[in-house]
Coordinates of C-alpha atoms in Angstrom, one line a residue:
X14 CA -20.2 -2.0 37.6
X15 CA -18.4 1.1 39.4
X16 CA -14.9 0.8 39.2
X17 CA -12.0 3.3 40.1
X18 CA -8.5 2.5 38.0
X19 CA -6.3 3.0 40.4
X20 CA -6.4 -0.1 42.7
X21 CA -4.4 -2.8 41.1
X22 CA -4.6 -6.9 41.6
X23 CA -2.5 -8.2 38.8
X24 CA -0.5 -7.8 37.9
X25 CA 0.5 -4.9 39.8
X26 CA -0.2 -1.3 38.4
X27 CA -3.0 -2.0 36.1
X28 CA -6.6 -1.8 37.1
X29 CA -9.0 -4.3 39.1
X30 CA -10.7 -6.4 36.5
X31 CA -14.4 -7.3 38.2
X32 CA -17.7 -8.0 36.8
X33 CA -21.0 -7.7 38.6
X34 CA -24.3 -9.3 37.9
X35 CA -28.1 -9.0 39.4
X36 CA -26.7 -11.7 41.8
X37 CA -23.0 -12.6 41.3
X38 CA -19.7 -10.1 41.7
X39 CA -16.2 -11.8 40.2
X40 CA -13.2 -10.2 40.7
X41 CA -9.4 -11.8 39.7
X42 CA -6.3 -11.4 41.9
X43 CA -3.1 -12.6 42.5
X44 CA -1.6 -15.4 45.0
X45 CA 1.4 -15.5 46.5
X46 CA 2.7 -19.3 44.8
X47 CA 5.2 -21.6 46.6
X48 CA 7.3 -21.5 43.4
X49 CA 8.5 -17.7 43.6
X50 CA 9.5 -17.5 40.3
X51 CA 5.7 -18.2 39.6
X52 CA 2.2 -16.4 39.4
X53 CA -0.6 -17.4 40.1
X54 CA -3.9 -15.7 39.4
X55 CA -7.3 -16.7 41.2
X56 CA -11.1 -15.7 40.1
X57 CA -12.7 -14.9 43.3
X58 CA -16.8 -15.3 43.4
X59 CA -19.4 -14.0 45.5
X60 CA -22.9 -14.8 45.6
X61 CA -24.8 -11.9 46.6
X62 CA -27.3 -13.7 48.1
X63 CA -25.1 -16.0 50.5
X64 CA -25.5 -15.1 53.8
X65 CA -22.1 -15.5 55.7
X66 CA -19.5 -13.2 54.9
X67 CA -17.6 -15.4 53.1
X68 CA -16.0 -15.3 49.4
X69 CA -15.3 -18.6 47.1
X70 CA -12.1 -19.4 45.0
X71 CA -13.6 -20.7 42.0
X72 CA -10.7 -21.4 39.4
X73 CA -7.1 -20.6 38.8
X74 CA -4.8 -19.5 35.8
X75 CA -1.4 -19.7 35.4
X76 CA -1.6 -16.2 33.3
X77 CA -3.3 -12.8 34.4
X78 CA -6.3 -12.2 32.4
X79 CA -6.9 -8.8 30.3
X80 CA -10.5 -8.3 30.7
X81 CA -13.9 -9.3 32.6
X82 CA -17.6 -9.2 32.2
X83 CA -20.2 -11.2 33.3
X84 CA -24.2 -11.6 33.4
X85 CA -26.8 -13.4 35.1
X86 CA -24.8 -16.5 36.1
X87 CA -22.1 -16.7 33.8
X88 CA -18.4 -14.8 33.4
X89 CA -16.6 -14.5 29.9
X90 CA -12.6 -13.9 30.8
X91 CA -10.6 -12.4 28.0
X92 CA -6.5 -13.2 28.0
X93 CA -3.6 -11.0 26.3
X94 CA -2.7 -12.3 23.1
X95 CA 0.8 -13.6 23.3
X96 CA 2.9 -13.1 19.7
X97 CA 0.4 -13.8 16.8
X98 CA -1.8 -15.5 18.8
X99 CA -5.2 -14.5 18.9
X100 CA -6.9 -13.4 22.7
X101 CA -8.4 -16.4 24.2
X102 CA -11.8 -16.1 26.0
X103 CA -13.3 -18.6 28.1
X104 CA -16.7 -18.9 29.7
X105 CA -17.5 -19.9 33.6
X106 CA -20.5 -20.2 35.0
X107 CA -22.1 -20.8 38.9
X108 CA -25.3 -23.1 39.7
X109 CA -27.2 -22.9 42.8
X110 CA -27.6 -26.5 44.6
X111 CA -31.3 -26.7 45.2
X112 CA -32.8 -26.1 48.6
X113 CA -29.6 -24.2 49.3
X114 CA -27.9 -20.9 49.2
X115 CA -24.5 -22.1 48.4
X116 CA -23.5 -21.7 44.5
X117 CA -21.0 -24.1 43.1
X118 CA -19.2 -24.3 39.7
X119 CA -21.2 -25.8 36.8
X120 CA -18.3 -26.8 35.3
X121 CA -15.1 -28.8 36.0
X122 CA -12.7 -26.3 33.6
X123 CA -13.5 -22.9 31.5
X124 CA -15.4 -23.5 28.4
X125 CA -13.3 -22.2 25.3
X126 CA -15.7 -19.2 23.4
X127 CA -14.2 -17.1 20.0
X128 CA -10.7 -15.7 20.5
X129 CA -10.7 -12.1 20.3
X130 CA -8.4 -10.5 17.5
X131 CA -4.9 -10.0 18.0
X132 CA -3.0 -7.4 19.1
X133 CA -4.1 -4.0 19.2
X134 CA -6.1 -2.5 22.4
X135 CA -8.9 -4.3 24.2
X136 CA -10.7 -1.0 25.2
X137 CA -13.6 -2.7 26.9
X138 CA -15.6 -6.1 27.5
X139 CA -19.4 -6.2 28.3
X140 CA -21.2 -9.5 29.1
X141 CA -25.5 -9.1 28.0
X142 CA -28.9 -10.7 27.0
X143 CA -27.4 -10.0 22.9
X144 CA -24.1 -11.7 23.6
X145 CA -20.5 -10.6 24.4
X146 CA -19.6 -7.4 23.1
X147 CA -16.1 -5.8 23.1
X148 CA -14.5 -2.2 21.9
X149 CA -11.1 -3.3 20.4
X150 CA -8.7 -0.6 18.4
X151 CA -5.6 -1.8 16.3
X152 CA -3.3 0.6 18.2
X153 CA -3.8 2.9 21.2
X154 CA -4.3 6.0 19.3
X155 CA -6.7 4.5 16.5
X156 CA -10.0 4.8 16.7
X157 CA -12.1 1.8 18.4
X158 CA -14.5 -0.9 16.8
X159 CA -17.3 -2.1 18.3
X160 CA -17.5 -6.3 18.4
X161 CA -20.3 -8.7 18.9
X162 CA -19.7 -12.5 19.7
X163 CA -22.4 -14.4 17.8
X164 CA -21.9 -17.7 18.7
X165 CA -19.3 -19.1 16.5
X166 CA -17.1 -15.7 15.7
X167 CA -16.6 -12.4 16.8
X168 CA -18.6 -9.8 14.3
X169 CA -17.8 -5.9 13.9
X170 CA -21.0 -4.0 14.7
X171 CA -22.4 -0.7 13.7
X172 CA -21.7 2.1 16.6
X173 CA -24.0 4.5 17.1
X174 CA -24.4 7.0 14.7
X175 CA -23.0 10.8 14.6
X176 CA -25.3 13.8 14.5
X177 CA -23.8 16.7 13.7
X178 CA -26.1 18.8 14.7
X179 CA -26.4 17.4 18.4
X180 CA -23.1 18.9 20.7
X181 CA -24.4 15.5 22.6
X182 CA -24.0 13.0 20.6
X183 CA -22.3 9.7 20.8
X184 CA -18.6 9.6 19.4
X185 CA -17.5 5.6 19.3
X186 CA -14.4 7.0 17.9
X187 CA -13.7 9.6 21.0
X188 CA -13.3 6.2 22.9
X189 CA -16.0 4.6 25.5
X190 CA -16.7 5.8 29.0
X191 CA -18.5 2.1 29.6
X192 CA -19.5 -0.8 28.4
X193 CA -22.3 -2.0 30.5
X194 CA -26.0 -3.6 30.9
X195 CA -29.2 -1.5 31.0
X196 CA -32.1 -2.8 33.0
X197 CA -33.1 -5.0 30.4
X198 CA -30.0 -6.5 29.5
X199 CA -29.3 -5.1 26.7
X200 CA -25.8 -3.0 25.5
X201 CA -25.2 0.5 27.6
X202 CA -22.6 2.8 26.2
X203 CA -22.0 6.0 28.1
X204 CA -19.4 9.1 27.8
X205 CA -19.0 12.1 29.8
X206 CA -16.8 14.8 28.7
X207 CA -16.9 18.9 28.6
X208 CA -19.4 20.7 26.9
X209 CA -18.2 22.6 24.1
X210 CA -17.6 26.4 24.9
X211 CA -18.5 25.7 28.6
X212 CA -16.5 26.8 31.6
X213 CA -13.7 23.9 33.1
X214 CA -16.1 21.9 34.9
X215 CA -19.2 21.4 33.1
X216 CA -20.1 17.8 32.1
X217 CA -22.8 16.1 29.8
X218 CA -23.3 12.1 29.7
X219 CA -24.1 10.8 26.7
X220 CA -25.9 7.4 26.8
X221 CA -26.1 5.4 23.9
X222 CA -28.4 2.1 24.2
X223 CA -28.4 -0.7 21.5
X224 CA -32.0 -3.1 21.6
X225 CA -33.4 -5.3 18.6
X226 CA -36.0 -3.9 16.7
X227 CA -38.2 -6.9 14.9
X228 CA -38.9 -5.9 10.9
X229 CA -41.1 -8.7 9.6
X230 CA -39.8 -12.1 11.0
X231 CA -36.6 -10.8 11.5
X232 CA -34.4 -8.5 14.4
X233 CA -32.0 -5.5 13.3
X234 CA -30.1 -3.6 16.1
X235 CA -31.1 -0.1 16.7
X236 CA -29.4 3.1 18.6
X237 CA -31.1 5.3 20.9
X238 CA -29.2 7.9 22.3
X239 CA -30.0 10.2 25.8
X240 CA -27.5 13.0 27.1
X241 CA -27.6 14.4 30.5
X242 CA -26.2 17.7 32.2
X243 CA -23.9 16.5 34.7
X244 CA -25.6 19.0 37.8
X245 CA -22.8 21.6 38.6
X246 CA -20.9 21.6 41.5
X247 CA -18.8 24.0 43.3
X248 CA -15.7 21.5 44.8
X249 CA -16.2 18.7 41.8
X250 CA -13.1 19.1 39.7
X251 CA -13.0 16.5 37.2
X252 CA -10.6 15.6 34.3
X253 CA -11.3 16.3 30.8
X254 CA -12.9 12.4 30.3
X255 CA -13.8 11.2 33.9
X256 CA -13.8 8.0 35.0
X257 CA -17.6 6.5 34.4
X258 CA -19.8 3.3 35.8
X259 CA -23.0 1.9 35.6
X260 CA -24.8 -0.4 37.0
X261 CA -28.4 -1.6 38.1
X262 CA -29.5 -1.4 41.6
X263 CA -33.1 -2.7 42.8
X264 CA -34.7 -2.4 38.8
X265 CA -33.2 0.8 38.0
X266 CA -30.1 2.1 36.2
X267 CA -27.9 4.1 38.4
X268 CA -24.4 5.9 36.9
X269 CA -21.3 6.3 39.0
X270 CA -18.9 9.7 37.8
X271 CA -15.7 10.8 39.7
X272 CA -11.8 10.3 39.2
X273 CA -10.0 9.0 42.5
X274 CA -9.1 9.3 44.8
X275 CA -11.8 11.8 45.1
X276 CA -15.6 10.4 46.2
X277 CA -17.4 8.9 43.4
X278 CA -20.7 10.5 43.1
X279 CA -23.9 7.9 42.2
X280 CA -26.9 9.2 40.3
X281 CA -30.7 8.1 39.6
X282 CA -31.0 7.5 35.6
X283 CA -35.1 8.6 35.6
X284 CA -36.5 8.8 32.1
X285 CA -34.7 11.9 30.4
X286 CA -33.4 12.9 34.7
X287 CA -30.6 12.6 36.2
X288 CA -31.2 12.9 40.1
X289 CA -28.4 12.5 42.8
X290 CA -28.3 9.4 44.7
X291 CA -25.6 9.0 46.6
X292 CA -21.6 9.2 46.9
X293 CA -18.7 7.0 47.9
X294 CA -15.9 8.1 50.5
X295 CA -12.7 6.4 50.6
X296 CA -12.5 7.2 54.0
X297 CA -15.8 5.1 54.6
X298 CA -13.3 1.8 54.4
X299 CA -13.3 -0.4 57.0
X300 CA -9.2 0.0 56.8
X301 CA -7.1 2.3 59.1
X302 CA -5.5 4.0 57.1
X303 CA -7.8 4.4 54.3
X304 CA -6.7 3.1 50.4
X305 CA -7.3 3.8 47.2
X306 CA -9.6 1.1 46.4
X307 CA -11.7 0.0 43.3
X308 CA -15.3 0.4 43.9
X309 CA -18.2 -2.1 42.5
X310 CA -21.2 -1.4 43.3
X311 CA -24.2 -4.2 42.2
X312 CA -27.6 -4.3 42.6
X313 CA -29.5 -7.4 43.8
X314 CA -33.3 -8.3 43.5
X315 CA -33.9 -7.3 47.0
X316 CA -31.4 -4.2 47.9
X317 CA -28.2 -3.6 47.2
X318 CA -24.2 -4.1 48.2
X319 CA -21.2 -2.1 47.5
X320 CA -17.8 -4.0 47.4
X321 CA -14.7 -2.6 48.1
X322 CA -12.0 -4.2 46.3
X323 CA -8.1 -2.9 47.9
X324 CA -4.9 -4.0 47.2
X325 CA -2.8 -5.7 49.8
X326 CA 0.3 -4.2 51.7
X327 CA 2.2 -6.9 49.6
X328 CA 0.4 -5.3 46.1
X329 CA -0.1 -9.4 45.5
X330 CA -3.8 -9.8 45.8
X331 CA -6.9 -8.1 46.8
X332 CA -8.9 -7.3 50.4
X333 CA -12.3 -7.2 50.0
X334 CA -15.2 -5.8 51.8
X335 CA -18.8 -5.9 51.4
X336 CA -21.5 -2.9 52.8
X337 CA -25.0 -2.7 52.6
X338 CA -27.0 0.4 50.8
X339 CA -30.0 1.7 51.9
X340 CA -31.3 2.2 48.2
X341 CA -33.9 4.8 49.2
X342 CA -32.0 7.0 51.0
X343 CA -28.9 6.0 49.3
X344 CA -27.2 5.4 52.4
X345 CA -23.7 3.6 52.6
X346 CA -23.8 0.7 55.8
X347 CA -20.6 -0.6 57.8
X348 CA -18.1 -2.4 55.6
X349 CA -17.3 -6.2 56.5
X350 CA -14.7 -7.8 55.3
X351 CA -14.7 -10.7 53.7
X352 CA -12.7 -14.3 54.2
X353 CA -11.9 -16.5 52.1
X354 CA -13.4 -19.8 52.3
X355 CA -11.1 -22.2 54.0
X356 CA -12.0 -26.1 54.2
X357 CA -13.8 -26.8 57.4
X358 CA -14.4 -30.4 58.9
X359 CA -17.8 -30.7 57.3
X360 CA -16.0 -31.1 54.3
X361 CA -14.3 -34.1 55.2
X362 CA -17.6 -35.8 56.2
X363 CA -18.5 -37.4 52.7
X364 CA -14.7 -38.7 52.9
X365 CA -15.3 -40.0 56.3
X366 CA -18.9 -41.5 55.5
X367 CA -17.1 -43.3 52.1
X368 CA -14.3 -44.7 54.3
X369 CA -16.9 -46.1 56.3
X370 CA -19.2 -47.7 54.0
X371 CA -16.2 -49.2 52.5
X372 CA -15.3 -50.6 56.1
X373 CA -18.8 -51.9 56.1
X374 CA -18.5 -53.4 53.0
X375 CA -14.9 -55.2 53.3
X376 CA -16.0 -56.6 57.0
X377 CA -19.9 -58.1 55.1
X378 CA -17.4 -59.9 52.4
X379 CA -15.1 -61.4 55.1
X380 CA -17.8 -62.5 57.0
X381 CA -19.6 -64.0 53.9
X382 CA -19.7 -67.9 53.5
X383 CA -18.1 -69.8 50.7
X384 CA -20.1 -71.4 48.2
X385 CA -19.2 -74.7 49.4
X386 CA -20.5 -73.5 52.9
X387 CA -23.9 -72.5 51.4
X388 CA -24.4 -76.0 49.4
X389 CA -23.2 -78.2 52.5
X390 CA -25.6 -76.3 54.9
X391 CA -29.8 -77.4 54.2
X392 CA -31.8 -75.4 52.2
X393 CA -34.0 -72.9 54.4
X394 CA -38.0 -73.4 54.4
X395 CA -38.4 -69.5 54.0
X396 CA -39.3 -67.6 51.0
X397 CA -36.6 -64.6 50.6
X398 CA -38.4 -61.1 49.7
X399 CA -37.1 -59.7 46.5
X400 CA -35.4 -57.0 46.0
X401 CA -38.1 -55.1 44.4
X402 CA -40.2 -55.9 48.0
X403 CA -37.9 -54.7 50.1
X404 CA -37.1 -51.1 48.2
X405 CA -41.0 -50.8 47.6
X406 CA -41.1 -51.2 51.6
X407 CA -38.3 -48.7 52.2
X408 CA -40.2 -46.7 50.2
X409 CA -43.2 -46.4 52.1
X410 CA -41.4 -46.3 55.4
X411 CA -39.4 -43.1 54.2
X412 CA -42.9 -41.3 53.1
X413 CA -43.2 -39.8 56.2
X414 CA -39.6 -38.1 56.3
X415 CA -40.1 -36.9 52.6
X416 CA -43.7 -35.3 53.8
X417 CA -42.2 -33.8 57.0
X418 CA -38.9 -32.5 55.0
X419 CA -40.8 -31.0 52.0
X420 CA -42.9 -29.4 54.6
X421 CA -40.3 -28.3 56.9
X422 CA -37.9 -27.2 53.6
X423 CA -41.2 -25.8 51.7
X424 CA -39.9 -27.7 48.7
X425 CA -41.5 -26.6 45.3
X426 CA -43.0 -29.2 42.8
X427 CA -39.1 -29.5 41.2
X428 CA -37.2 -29.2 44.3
X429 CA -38.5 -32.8 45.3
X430 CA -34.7 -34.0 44.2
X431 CA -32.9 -32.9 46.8
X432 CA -34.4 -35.3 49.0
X433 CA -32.2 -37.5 47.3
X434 CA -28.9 -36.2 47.7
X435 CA -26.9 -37.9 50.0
X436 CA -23.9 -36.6 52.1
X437 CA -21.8 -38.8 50.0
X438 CA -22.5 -37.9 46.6
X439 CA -23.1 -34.1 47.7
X440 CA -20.8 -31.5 46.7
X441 CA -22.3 -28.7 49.5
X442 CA -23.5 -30.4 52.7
X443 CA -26.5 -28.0 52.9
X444 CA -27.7 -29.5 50.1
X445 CA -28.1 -32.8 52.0
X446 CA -30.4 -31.2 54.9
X447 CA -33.9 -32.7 53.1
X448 CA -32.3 -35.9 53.1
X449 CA -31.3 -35.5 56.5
X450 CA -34.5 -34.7 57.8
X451 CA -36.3 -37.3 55.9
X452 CA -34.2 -40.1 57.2
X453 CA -33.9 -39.1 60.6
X454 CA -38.1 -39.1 60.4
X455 CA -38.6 -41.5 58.3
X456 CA -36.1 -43.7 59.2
X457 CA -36.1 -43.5 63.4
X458 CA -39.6 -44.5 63.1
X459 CA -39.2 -47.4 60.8
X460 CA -36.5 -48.6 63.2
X461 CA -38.7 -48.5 65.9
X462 CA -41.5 -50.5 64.9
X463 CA -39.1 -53.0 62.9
X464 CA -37.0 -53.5 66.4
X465 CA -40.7 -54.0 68.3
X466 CA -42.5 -56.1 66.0
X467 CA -40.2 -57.2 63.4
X468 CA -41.4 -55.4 60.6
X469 CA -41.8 -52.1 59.9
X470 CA -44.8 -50.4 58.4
X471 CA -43.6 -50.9 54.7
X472 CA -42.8 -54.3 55.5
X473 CA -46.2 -55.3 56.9
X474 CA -47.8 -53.7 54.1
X475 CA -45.7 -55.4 51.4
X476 CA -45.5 -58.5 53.4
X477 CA -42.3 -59.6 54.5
X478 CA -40.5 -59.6 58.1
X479 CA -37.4 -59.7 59.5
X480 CA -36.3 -63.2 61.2
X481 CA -32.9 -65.0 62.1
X482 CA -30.1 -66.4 59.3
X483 CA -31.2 -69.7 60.3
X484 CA -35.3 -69.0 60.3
X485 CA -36.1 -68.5 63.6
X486 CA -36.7 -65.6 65.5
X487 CA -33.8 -63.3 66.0
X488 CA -33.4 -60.9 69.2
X489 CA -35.1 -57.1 68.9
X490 CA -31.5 -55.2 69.5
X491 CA -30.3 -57.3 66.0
X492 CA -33.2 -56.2 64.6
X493 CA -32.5 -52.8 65.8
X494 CA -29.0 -52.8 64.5
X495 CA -30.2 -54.1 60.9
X496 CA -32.6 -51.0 60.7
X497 CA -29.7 -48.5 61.7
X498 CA -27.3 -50.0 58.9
X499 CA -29.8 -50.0 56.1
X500 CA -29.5 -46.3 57.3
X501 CA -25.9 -46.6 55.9
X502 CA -26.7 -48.1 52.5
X503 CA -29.6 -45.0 51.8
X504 CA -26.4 -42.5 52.8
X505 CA -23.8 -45.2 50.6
X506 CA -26.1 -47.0 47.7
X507 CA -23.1 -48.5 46.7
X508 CA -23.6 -51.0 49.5
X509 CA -26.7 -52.2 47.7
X510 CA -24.4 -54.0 45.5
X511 CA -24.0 -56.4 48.0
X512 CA -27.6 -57.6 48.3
X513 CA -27.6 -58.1 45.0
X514 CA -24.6 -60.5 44.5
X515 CA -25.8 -62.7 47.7
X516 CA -28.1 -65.9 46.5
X517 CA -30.8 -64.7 49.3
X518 CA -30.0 -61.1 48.8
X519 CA -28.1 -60.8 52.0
X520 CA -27.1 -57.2 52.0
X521 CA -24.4 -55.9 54.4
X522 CA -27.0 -55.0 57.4
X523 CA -28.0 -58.9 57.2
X524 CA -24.3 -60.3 57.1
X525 CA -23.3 -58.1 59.9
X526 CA -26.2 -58.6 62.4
X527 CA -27.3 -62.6 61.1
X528 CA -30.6 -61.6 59.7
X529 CA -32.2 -62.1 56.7
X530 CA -35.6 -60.3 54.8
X531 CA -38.1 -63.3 54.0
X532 CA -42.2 -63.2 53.1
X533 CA -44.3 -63.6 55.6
X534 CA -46.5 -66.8 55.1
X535 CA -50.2 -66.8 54.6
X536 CA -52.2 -68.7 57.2
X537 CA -53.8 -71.8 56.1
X538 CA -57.1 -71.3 55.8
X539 CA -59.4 -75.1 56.7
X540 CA -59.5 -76.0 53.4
X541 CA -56.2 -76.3 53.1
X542 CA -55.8 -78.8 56.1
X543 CA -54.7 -82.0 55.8
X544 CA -56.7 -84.3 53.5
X545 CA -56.9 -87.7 54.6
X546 CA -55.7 -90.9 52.7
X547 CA -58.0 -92.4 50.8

């Protein structure tokens, strides 16, 4: 993550708090709440891999959160400790619906994880492959700890340790430049500060990178350390201890040093180089005039965005924009900004499909007979099809739509589910496209056939037919109108419940229309004519 201090979201004067992942960017900010006496604070998500421009509210606190971090799909969100109160940290996460691109989340509330200690300074938070680490200090001018979260409680860890004879070593107790990830997850500590005896202006980074060694069957943690001469530079003019980021772009590691409102300079970590890559301009914003914003800048599997994260005129939540980078060139694209997603009338379809079905299902009671009805009227000759006959038929009529949706989706071997997932039961209505595809094939040729001949293909093969309440033939159109409401009970399988509960498993397509499912019955063959009297 590449982040400038200077932008605030909440609350207002302290610094963004984002985390970026190899395919997710969180950021928190502040709403303006009806009550005004009231704050409300919002953790915005982004996919990087969603295509519209579009950013997701995913949950809401009634407190601002201290620090971020996150990893892969998952975000740990540390709170101030209030009194004696330990620092709370919960855990979010993000799933991806199958055969879609929308993310939603993975759980209904925040997880609890291992409070944090109390008091003191939360220096830093860092989200990896190892676990949660965090540099905490008991006051602002003591000298930080290093924590890990195993699981169950948070553990002091070994820093790095000092070599005396190395100008370029790693002090833990000088205070972190950056907690971050290296490309292969594991912790990334970096400094940059003056060189001793140097002129104002010359800078060495100091990495320090902490991976599991295996001894025997078991796993210690072990410290390499890397130091880089910051290249020198005739109008850089940094501070004492610039401002540093990190973060992994495309595979690589790439390291972000400036102090704003200045421009941010990006370089290439190669082996023991460090190699100029590119450099961010506030002026590049897509705002007239241009802020001080908070820069992230995360790498995808694919290429690369840069957000821009900017406080609003009102200081009570954040504007942000999204750019593309040209990673070999290290080229900055046109910023976009992005909206907020806002309920659209697809969203009200499941509601509208559920009020339906229950329409459906109210009118097929009402027009149900009583059960003294039923034993007045005369027995019917016909043999009803079971239940298990008629879904083994809709089975087979529906195997074409599932062949031409897998096809047309190019469903994987484990993706085969989502041609199961109605509009109803869906939570993102992309999601429901398979299904979609496989009824409308499946199922428009199935009505068809059924409305001609008065069975469909799975019917004929399992051997049953569609005829009249009363057992004689019943028009094509009702026919017709039975197929296109067993459409509604695949989109509502609640309806099944219906068939079920009737005596001749008279769902609500056969109530509705005056038709009923029944076995088709085998010709007589001549030795089964009529044997005469003795």
């Amino acid at each position: 993550m590449l982040c400038v201090p200077h932008a605030h979201a909440a609350p207002p004067g302290s610094a963004v708090l984002a985390a970026a992942s190899d395919a997710h960017v969180w950021w928190i900010g502040e709403i303006e709440p009806a009550d005004q006496d009231a704050r409300i604070w919002v953790l915005m998500h982004r996919a990087l891999l969603d295509e519209e421009p579009v950013v997701r509210r995913a949950w809401f606190f009634s407190r601002a959160p201290e620090a971020i971090a996150a990893y892969g799909r998952e975000v740990w969100i540390a709170f101030g400790s209030e009194g004696n109160r330990a620092r709370e940290v919960f855990q979010l996460a993000a799933d991806q619906i199958p055969s879609s691109p929308s993310w939603v989340n993975a759980s209904v509330s925040p997880s609890p994880r291992p409070p944090l200690p109390a008091g003191g300074v939360l220096r830093d938070f860092a989200l990896t492959k190892d676990g949660a680490f965090a540099c905490w200090s008991s006051a602002l001018r003591d000298a930080p700890k290093l924590f890990r979260c195993d699981g169950s409680a948070w553990q002091e860890e070994q820093g790095p340790a000092v070599s005396a004879a190395d100008q370029a070593h790693f002090e833990l107790s000088a205070g972190v430049g950056v907690l971050g990830v290296d490309v292969d997850g594991s912790l990334l500590l970096a400094q940059a500060r003056r060189t001793r005896g140097a002129e104002a202006g010359s800078h060495v980074i100091v990495l320090a990178k902490r991976a599991l060694e295996e001894v025997g069957d078991e796993s210690s943690p072990a410290w390499s350390i890397r130091s880089f001469a910051l290249p020198e530079r005739g109008e850089r003019s940094l501070s004492a201890t610039p401002r540093l980021g990190s973060t992994i772009v495309e595979g690589r590691l790439v390291l972000a040093v400036g102090d704003a409102p200045r421009a941010v300079e990006c370089f290439d970590v190669r082996g023991d180089a460090l190699l100029a890559w590119t450099k961010i301009e506030s002026d590049t914003l897509a705002i007239d005039p241009p802020v001080i914003a908070g820069w992230i800048a995360v790498g995808m599997r694919t290429g690369a965005r840069i957000f821009a994260l900017q406080d609003t005129p009102a200081g009570k939540s954040l504007a942000a924009q999204i750019a593309p980078i040209d990673v070999a060139r290290g080229v900055i694209g046109k910023f976009i900004p992005l909206e907020a997603r806002t309920q659209q009338i697809e969203t009200w379809i499941p509601t509208l499909l559920g009020l339906f079905a229950a329409t459906l299902l109210l009118v097929a009671l009402l027009l149900r007979p009583s059960l003294a009805e039923v034993t007045k009227k005369k027995p019917s000759t016909q043999l009803v099809a079971s239940f298990a006959q008629r879904l083994l038929a809709l089975g087979i009529d529906l195997l074409p739509g599932a062949i031409a949706g897998a096809l047309f989706f190019d469903l994987e071997t484990n993706e085969f589910g989502s041609l199961l997932i109605t509009p109803l039961f869906a939570l993102d209505l992309d999601a429901t496209l398979p299904f979609c595809v496989m009824v409308a094939f499946g199922g428009i040729l199935a009505m068809l056939v059924e409305s001609i001949s008065g069975a469909s293909a799975g019917k004929w093969l399992v051997g049953i037919r569609v005829i009249g309440a009363d057992g004689s033939a019943c028009a094509w159109w009702k026919r017709l109108m039975r197929a296109f409401l067993t459409v509604i009970v695949l989109i509502s399988p609640i309806l099944a419940l219906a068939t079920l509960s009737h005596p001749r498993l008279r769902g609500v397509p056969e109530l509705l229309t005056g038709t009923e499912v029944v076995r088709v019955k085998p010709k007589q063959s001549a030795g089964d004519a009529e044997t005469p009297s003795a």
